[in-house]
Structures are given as structure tokens and as C-alpha cells.
Coordinates of C-alpha atoms in Angstrom, one line a residue:
X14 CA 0.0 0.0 0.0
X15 CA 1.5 3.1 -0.7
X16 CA 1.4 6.6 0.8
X17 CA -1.7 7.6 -2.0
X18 CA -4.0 4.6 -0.8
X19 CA -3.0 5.4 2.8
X20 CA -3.9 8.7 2.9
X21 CA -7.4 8.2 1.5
X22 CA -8.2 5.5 3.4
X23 CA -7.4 7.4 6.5
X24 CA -9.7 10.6 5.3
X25 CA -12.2 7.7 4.8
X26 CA -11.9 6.1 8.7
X27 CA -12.2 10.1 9.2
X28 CA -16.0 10.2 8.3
X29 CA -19.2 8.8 9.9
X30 CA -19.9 6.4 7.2
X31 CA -19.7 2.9 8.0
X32 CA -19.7 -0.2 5.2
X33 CA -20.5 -3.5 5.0
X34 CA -18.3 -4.5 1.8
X35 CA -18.3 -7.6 0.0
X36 CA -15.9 -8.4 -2.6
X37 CA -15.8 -11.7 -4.9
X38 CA -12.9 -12.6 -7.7
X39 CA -10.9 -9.3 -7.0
X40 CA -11.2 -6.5 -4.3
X41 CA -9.4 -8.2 -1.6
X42 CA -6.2 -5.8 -1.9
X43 CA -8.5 -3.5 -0.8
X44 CA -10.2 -5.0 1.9
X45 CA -6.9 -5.5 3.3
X46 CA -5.8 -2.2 3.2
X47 CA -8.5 -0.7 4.7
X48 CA -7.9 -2.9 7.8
X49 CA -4.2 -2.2 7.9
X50 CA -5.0 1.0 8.6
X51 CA -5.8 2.1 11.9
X52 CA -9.5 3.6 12.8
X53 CA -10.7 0.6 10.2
X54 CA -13.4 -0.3 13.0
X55 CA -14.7 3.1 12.8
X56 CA -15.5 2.7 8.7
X57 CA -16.2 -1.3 8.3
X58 CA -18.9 -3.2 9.9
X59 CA -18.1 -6.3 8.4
X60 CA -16.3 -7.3 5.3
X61 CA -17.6 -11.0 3.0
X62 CA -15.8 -12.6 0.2
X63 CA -18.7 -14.6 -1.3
X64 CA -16.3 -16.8 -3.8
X65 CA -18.5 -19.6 -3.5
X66 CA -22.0 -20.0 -5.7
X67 CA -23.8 -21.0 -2.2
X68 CA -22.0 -17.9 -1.0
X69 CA -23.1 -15.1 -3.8
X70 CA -26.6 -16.8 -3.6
X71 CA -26.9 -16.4 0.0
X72 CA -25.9 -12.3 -0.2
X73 CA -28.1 -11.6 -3.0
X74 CA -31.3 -13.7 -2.2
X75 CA -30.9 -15.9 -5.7
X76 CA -28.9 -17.1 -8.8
X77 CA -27.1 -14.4 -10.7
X78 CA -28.0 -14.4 -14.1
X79 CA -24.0 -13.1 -14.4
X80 CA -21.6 -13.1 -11.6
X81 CA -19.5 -10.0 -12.9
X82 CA -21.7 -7.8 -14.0
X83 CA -23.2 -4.4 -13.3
X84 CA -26.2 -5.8 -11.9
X85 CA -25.3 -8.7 -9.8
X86 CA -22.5 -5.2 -8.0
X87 CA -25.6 -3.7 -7.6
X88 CA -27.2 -6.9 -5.6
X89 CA -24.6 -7.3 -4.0
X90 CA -23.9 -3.1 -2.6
X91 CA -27.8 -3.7 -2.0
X92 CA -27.5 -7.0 0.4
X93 CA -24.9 -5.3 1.9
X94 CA -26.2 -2.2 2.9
X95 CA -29.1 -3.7 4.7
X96 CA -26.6 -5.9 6.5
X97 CA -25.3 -2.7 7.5
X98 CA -28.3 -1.2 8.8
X99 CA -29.0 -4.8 10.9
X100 CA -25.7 -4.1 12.3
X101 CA -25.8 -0.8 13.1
X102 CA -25.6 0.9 16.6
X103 CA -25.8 4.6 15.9
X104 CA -26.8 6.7 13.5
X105 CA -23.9 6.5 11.5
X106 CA -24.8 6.9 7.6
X107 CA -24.6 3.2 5.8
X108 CA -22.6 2.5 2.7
X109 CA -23.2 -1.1 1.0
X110 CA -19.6 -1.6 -0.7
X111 CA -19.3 -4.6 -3.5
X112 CA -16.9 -5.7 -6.5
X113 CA -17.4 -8.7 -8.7
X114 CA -14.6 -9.1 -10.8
X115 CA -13.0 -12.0 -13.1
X116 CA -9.3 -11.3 -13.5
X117 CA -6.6 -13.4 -14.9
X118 CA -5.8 -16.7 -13.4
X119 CA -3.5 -19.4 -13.3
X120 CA -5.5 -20.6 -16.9
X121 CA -6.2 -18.7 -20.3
X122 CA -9.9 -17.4 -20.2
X123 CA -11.6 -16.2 -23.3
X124 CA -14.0 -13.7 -22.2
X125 CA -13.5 -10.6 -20.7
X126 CA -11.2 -9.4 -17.9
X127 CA -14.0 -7.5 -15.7
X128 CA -14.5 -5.2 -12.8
X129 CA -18.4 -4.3 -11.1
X130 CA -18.4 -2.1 -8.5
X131 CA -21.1 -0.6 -6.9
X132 CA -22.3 1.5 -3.8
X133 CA -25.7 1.6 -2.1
X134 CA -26.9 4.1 0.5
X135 CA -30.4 5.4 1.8
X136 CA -30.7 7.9 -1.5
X137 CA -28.8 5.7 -4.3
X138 CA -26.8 3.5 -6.2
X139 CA -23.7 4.2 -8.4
X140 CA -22.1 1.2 -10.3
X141 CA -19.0 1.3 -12.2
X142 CA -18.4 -1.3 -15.1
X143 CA -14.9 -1.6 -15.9
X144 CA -13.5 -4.1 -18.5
X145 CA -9.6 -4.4 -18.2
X146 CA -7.1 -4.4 -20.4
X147 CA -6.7 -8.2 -21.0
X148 CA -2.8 -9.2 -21.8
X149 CA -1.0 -5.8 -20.1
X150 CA -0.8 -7.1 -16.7
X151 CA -0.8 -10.4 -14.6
X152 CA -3.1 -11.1 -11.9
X153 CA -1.4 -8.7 -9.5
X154 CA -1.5 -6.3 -11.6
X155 CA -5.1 -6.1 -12.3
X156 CA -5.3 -7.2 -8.9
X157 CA -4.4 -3.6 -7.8
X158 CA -6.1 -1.9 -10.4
X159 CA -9.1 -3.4 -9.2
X160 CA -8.1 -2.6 -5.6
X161 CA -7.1 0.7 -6.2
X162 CA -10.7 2.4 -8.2
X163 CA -12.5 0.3 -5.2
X164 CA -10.9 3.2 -2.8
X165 CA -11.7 5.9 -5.3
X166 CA -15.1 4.6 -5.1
X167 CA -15.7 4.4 -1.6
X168 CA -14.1 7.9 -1.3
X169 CA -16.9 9.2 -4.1
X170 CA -19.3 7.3 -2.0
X171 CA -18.2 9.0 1.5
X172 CA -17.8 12.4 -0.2
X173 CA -13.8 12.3 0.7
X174 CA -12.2 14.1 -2.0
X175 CA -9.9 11.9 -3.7
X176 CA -7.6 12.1 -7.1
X177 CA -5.8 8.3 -6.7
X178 CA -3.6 7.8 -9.7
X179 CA -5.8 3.6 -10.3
X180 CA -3.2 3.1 -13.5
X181 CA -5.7 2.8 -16.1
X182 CA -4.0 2.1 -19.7
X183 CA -5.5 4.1 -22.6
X184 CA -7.9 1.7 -23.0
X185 CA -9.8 1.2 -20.4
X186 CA -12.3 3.1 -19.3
X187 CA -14.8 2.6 -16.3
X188 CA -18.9 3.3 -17.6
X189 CA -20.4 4.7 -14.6
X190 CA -23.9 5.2 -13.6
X191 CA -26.0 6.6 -11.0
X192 CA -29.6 6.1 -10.0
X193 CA -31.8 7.6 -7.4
X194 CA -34.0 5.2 -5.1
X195 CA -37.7 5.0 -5.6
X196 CA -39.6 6.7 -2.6
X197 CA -39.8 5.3 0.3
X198 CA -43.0 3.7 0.7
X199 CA -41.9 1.8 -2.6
X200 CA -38.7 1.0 -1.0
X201 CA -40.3 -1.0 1.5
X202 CA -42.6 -2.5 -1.0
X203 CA -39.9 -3.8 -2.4
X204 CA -37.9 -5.0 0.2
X205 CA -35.4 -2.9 0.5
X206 CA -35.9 -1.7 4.0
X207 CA -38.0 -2.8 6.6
X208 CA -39.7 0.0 8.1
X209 CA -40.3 3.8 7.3
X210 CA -41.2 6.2 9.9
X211 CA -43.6 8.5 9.3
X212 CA -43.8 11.8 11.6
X213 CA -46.2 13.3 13.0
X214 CA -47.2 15.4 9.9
X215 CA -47.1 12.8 8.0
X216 CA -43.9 13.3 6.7
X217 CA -40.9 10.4 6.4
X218 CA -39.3 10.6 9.4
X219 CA -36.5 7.9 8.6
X220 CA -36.2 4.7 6.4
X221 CA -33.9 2.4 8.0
X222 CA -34.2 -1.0 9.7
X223 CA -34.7 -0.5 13.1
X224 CA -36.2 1.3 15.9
X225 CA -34.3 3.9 17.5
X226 CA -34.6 2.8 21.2
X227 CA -37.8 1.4 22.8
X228 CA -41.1 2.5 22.0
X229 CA -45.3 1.3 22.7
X230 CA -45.8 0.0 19.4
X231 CA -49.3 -0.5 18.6
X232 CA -50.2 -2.6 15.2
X233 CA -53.5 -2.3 13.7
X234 CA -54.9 -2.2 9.9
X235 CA -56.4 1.5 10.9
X236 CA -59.0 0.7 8.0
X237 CA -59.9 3.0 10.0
X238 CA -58.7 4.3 12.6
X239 CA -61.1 4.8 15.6
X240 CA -61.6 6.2 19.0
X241 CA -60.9 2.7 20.3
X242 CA -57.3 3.1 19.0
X243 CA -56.6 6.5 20.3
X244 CA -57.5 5.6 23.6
X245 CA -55.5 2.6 23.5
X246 CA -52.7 4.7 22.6
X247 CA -53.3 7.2 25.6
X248 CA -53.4 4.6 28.1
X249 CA -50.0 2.6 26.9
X250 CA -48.5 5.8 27.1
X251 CA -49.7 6.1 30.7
X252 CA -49.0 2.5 31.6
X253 CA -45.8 2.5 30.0
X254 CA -44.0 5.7 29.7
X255 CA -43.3 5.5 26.3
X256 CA -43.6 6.9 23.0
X257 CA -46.5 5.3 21.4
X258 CA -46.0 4.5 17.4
X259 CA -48.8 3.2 15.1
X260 CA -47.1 0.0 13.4
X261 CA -49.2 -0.9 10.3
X262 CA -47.9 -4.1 8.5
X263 CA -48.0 -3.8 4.5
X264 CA -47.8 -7.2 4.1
X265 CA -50.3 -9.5 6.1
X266 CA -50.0 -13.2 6.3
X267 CA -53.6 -14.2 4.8
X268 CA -53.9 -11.2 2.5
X269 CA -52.0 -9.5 -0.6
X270 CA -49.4 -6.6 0.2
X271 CA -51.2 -3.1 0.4
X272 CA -50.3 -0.8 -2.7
X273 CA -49.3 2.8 -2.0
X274 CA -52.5 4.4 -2.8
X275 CA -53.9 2.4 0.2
X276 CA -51.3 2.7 2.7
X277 CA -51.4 6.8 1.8
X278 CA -55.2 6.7 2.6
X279 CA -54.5 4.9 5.9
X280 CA -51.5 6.9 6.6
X281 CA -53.7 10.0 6.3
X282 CA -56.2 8.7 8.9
X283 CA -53.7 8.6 11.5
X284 CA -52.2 12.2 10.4
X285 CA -51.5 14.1 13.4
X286 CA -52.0 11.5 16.0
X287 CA -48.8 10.4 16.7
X288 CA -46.0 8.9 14.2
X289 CA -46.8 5.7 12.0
X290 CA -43.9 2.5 11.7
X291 CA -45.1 1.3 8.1
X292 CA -43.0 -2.4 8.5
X293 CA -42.9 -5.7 6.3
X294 CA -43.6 -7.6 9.6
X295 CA -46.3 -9.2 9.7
X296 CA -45.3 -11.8 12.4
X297 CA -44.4 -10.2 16.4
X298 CA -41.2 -12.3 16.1
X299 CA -39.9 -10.4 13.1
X300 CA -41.0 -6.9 14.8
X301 CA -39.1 -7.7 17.7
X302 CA -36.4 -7.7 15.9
X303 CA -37.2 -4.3 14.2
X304 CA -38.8 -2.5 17.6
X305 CA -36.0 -4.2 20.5
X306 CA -36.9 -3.6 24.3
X307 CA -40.2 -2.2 22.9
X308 CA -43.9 -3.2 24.5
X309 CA -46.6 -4.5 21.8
X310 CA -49.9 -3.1 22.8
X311 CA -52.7 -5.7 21.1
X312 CA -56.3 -6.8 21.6
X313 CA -57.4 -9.7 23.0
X314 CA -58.3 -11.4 19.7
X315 CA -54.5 -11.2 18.5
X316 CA -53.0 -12.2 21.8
X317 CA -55.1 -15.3 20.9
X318 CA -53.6 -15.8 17.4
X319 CA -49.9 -15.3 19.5
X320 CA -50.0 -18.3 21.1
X321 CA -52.0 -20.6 18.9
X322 CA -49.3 -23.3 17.1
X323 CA -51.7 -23.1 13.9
X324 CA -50.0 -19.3 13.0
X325 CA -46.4 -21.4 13.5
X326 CA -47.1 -24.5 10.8
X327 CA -48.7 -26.5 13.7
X328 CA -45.7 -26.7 15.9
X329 CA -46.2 -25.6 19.7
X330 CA -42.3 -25.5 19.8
X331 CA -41.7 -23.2 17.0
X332 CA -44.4 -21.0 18.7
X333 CA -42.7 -21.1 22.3
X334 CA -39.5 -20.7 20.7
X335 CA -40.9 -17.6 19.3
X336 CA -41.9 -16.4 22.3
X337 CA -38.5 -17.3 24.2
X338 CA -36.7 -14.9 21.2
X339 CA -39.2 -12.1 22.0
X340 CA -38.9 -11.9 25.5
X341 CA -34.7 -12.1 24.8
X342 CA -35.2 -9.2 22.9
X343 CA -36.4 -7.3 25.5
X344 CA -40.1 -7.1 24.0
X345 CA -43.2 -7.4 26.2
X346 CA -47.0 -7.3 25.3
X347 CA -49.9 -4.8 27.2
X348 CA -53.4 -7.1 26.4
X349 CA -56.4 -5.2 26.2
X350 CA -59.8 -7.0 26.7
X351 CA -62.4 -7.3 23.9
X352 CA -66.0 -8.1 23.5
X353 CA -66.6 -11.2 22.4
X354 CA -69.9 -13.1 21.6
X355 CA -71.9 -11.1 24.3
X356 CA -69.0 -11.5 26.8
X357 CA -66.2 -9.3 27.6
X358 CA -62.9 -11.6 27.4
X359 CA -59.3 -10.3 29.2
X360 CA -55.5 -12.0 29.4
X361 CA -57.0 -13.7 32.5
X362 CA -59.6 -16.4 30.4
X363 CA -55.9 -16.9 28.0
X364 CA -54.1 -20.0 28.8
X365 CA -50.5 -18.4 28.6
X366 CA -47.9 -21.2 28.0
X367 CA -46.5 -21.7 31.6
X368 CA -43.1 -19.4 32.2
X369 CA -44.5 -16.8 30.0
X370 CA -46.7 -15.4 32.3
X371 CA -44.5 -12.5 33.0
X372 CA -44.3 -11.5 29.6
X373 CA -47.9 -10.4 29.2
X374 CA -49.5 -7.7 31.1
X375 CA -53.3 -7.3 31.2
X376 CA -55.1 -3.5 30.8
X377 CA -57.7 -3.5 33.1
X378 CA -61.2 -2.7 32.2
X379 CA -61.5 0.4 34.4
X380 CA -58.6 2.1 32.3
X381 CA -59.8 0.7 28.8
X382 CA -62.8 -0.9 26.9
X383 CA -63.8 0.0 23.7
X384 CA -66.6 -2.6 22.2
X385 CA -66.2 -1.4 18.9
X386 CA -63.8 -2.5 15.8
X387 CA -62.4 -1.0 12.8
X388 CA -64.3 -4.5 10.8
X389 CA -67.8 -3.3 12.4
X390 CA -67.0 0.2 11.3
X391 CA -66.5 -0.5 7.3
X392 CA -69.7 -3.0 7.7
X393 CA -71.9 0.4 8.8
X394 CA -70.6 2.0 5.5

């Protein structure tokens, strides 16, 4: 590494950005400079070399239709910027950093010698196609050529200015392009985040993949929203202390994904009220992971489908496993009572699997009833 490379990279370990960067076929000169120098825990959150098929499959979801290419870099920068935001313990800004590359080897190859790299963070995605030179340098060469625009990237992508000399010969060229993220709301549609926070004006608040520290979380369809939820929401607040966030699931285990249009129109019921967690989490063991240490407020008919093995493919041990990984995280539920069939059922008539007592706690009567649902409400017209 020489004084050039070092001097960036220590610019970059100057910055808030942190990376997760995977690199397959070439890129590992400069993974391995970035860790030689110091402050490299203060830039990389983790670093992958997915060499293997099972490997490149298990980063990007499925089979590349290419492995060097433009968009398997971009599958990759995306995979690893949401590993990043998993990993995350601040509010550090997240860089996904990847190169796919196929470089001379110890045999003749007839295609291409190739270099994808791409970046991925909350607004974008810039991917850089470079084909190399094939017959001017051995593998080491290209080895650092490869090595050396992966710095220059991550520099562009961390706003560091940068000028490294990469040795490019006359004809090689790297085609770059740049495209902005879809909004939000189709972000998550998509899958690539797993919440959006939407203020109190109704206004994106944030589009990453995890609470910010614990919070009352109350999940409903709002479809619509009613004076039963509101009240709800004042009274966890009460019980709890907490900030209370509307959660509403787009996707729902027995029905399709909501489209925009419809989550806008819900969104816009709730305007004012409070902030809204839209979330692809349709399951409490997934939110727990998105809303640690936080208290699910539900109803009693939910708390029912919670511990019934039927919602966990007829196993009772996947659902008390479930539950075990909830109450790790730190989660907890409030049970409101609901009337049901004439009757007025609370967490007391529930048969809580024994030793998880403690992880439910019952709103009494006296501080909330509300014999009214948003189903009855759409039935009225």
C-alpha cells in the first residue's frame, strides 16, 4: 500500500460512514488495506468474500444471471447495505460496498477481464463497469487496479475528495452510472428496508431497519382508525412511559401486500395523531427484531392468534421458541380485553404457556374498553 492509498483511506476512517463490503474474484487488496489502517473499525462493519455459488446466492437472495456484472455489484452493494443497517448501533450513515470481478488466473480465459463495482446508500446506487485491459498485466496487476478504483469509489461514496492515480491504460475506461432510489414507501414495498417512519405530519421521518430505542408499538390495519385506538394509545402511554408508534404491517399473512394508494389513505387517517412505523412484519417475532426492548400493545383477539401453534405450521415448539426470542429481545406485550360473543374476554380467560406469564400484562377494564372495531365500522358503511 503506498502513501496515495494510505492517505485516503485514513480521510475515509475520518468520516461517519460505516460499510459493509463484500468483494468476490478481486477486491481483496482493498479490503486489506483498509484494515491495515488504523481507525478501520470506525469505517467497516463487516467485510464478505462470497467466492462460492452457495456464498453469492446467499448475499443476494438468488442465482445471478451473471456473476460480474453491473447488476449482480448492484445486488450485492444492496445485500450489503441492509446488512449494514442490521448491524448498526448509531446513526452512523450506511454504505453497502461490492466488487465482482474476473481477473486473470493461473488458466487462459476467453471472455473478458471485468470489474463491477457498486455502492448503495439510503438515497442511491452508483455502479461502475470496468472491462480491463486483457494481456498488459498479470493477476497482480489487475489485482491492484481493481483494488485501487474500489478506494476511489468508496471515497466518491463517503464524499472524501480523492484524485488516486488507479493506472488505467489508454484503453480502459470505467462506464459509470448513478440512479436515485424509488420513494420510500416503494422501498419497502420492495424490500429494501423494513420500516419507514412517518412523523407526526405525516412526513418520512427515517427509512432504515430499526427502531431507534424502545417504544409502545401499537399494530393495527387502521381501516380505520377509531376512537378505540386512540384511547389505546393514551393509556400505553400512561402504563408504560413511552412513546407510542402506530405500526401498520404492508404485508399480512392471509392477504396481498397493500399498494401505495392504500397505505397513503391509511397513513392519512392517522395524520396528526402520533408517528406511523409502516414495517414488512407481519409476524411479532420479526417486529421484535425491528422494535428491541419495545412493548406490543394488542387486543385480545391477537394475543389469541400469538400463542396458537396453527399461526407457527402446527408446531407448539416453534411458537414457544418464538416467544422465548421475544422476551430475549427485551419485547413485552400490554393485552387489552375485547368483547366477544356477548362477553367481555381479558388475558386472565388466555391460557398463557407456563413461564411466559410474565411476559404479558393485562389493561384493566376500568382504564380501557372499547366494544367497537375497525371491521364493524366498514360493515356500517
Amino acid at each position: 500500500m503506498d502513501s496515495e492509498i494510505e492517505e485516503v483511506i485514513v480521510r475515509l476512517h475520518g468520516t461517519p460512514h460505516k460499510s459493509v463490503l463484500a468483494v468476490a474474484g478481486a477486491g481483496s487488496g482493498a479490503m486489506s488495506w483498509l484494515l491495515g489502517v488504523s481507525g478501520a473499525s470506525r469505517t467497516l462493519l463487516e467485510t464478505l468474500v462470497p467466492y462460492g455459488r452457495l456464498s453469492m446466492i446467499d448475499l443476494v437472495g438468488q442465482e445471478p444471471t451473471q456473476y460480474v456484472s453491473p447488476e449482480n455489484a448492484v445486488n450485492m452493494a444492496r445485500a450489503t447495505y441492509r446488512r449494514g443497517i442490521t448491524l448498526l448501533e448509531d446513526d452512523s450513515p450506511v454504505v453497502g460496498v461490492a466488487c465482482t470481478a474476473t481477473i486473470a488466473t493461473d488458466r487462459p480465459k476467453r471472455g473478458d477481464h471485468r470489474a463491477c463495482i457498486a455502492t448503495w446508500d439510503e438515497s442511491g446506487t452508483t455502479s461502475y463497469n470496468l472491462k480491463l485491459d486483457k494481456g498488459k498485466r498479470d493477476r497482480i496487476g489487475e489485482e491492484e487496479v481493481v483494488s485501487r478504483l474500489l478506494i476511489q469509489v468508496m471515497a466518491q461514496a463517503y464524499g472524501v475528495e480523492a484524485d488516486i492515480d488507479i493506472g488505467f491504460t489508454d484503453a480502459e475506461n470505467p462506464v459509470v452510472e448513478s440512479f436515485a432510489h424509488p420513494n420510500p414507501i416503494q422501498q419497502l414495498l420492495s424490500g429494501d428496508t423494513d420500516m419507514v417512519m412517518i412523523d407526526n405530519t405525516g412526513g418520512i421521518a427515517a427509512a432504515d431497519g430499526k427502531s431507534d430505542g424502545p417504544i409502545a408499538v401499537l399494530p393495527g390495519s387502521f381501516n380505520p382508525l377509531h376512537e378505540g385506538h386512540i384511547r389505546m394509545a393514551e393509556v400505553a402511554r400512561q402504563l408504560t412511559g413511552l412513546e407510542v408508534v402506530y405500526e401498520l404491517a404492508v404485508l399480512n399473512v392471509d392477504k396481498p401486500p397493500l399498494e401505495e394508494s392504500e397505505i397513503r389513505r391509511r397513513l392519512e387517517g392517522v395524520r396528526g395523531l402520533g408517528k406511523v412505523a409502516l414495517t414488512r412484519t407481519p409476524t411479532f417475532w420479526r417486529k421484535s427484531e425491528i422494535f428491541p426492548g419495545s412493548v406490543f400493545v394488542i387486543g385480545w383477539d391477537t394475543m389469541i392468534r400469538l400463542i396458537d401453534p396453527r399461526y407457527y405450521g402446527d408446531s407448539e415448539t416453534t411458537m414457544l421458541t418464538a416467544l422465548a426470542e421475544i422476551w430475549a429481545r427485551g419485547c413485552r406485550f400490554l393485552v387489552a380485553g375485547r368483547q366477544v360473543d356477548g362477553s367481555f374476554r381479558t388475558l386472565d380467560q388466555i391460557p398463557v404457556p407456563q413461564g411466559f406469564q410474565p411476559l404479558f400484562q393485562a389493561i384493566p377494564e376500568a382504564q380501557f374498553r372499547a366494544d367497537i372495531s375497525s371491521t364493524e365500522l366498514r360493515e356500517r358503511g
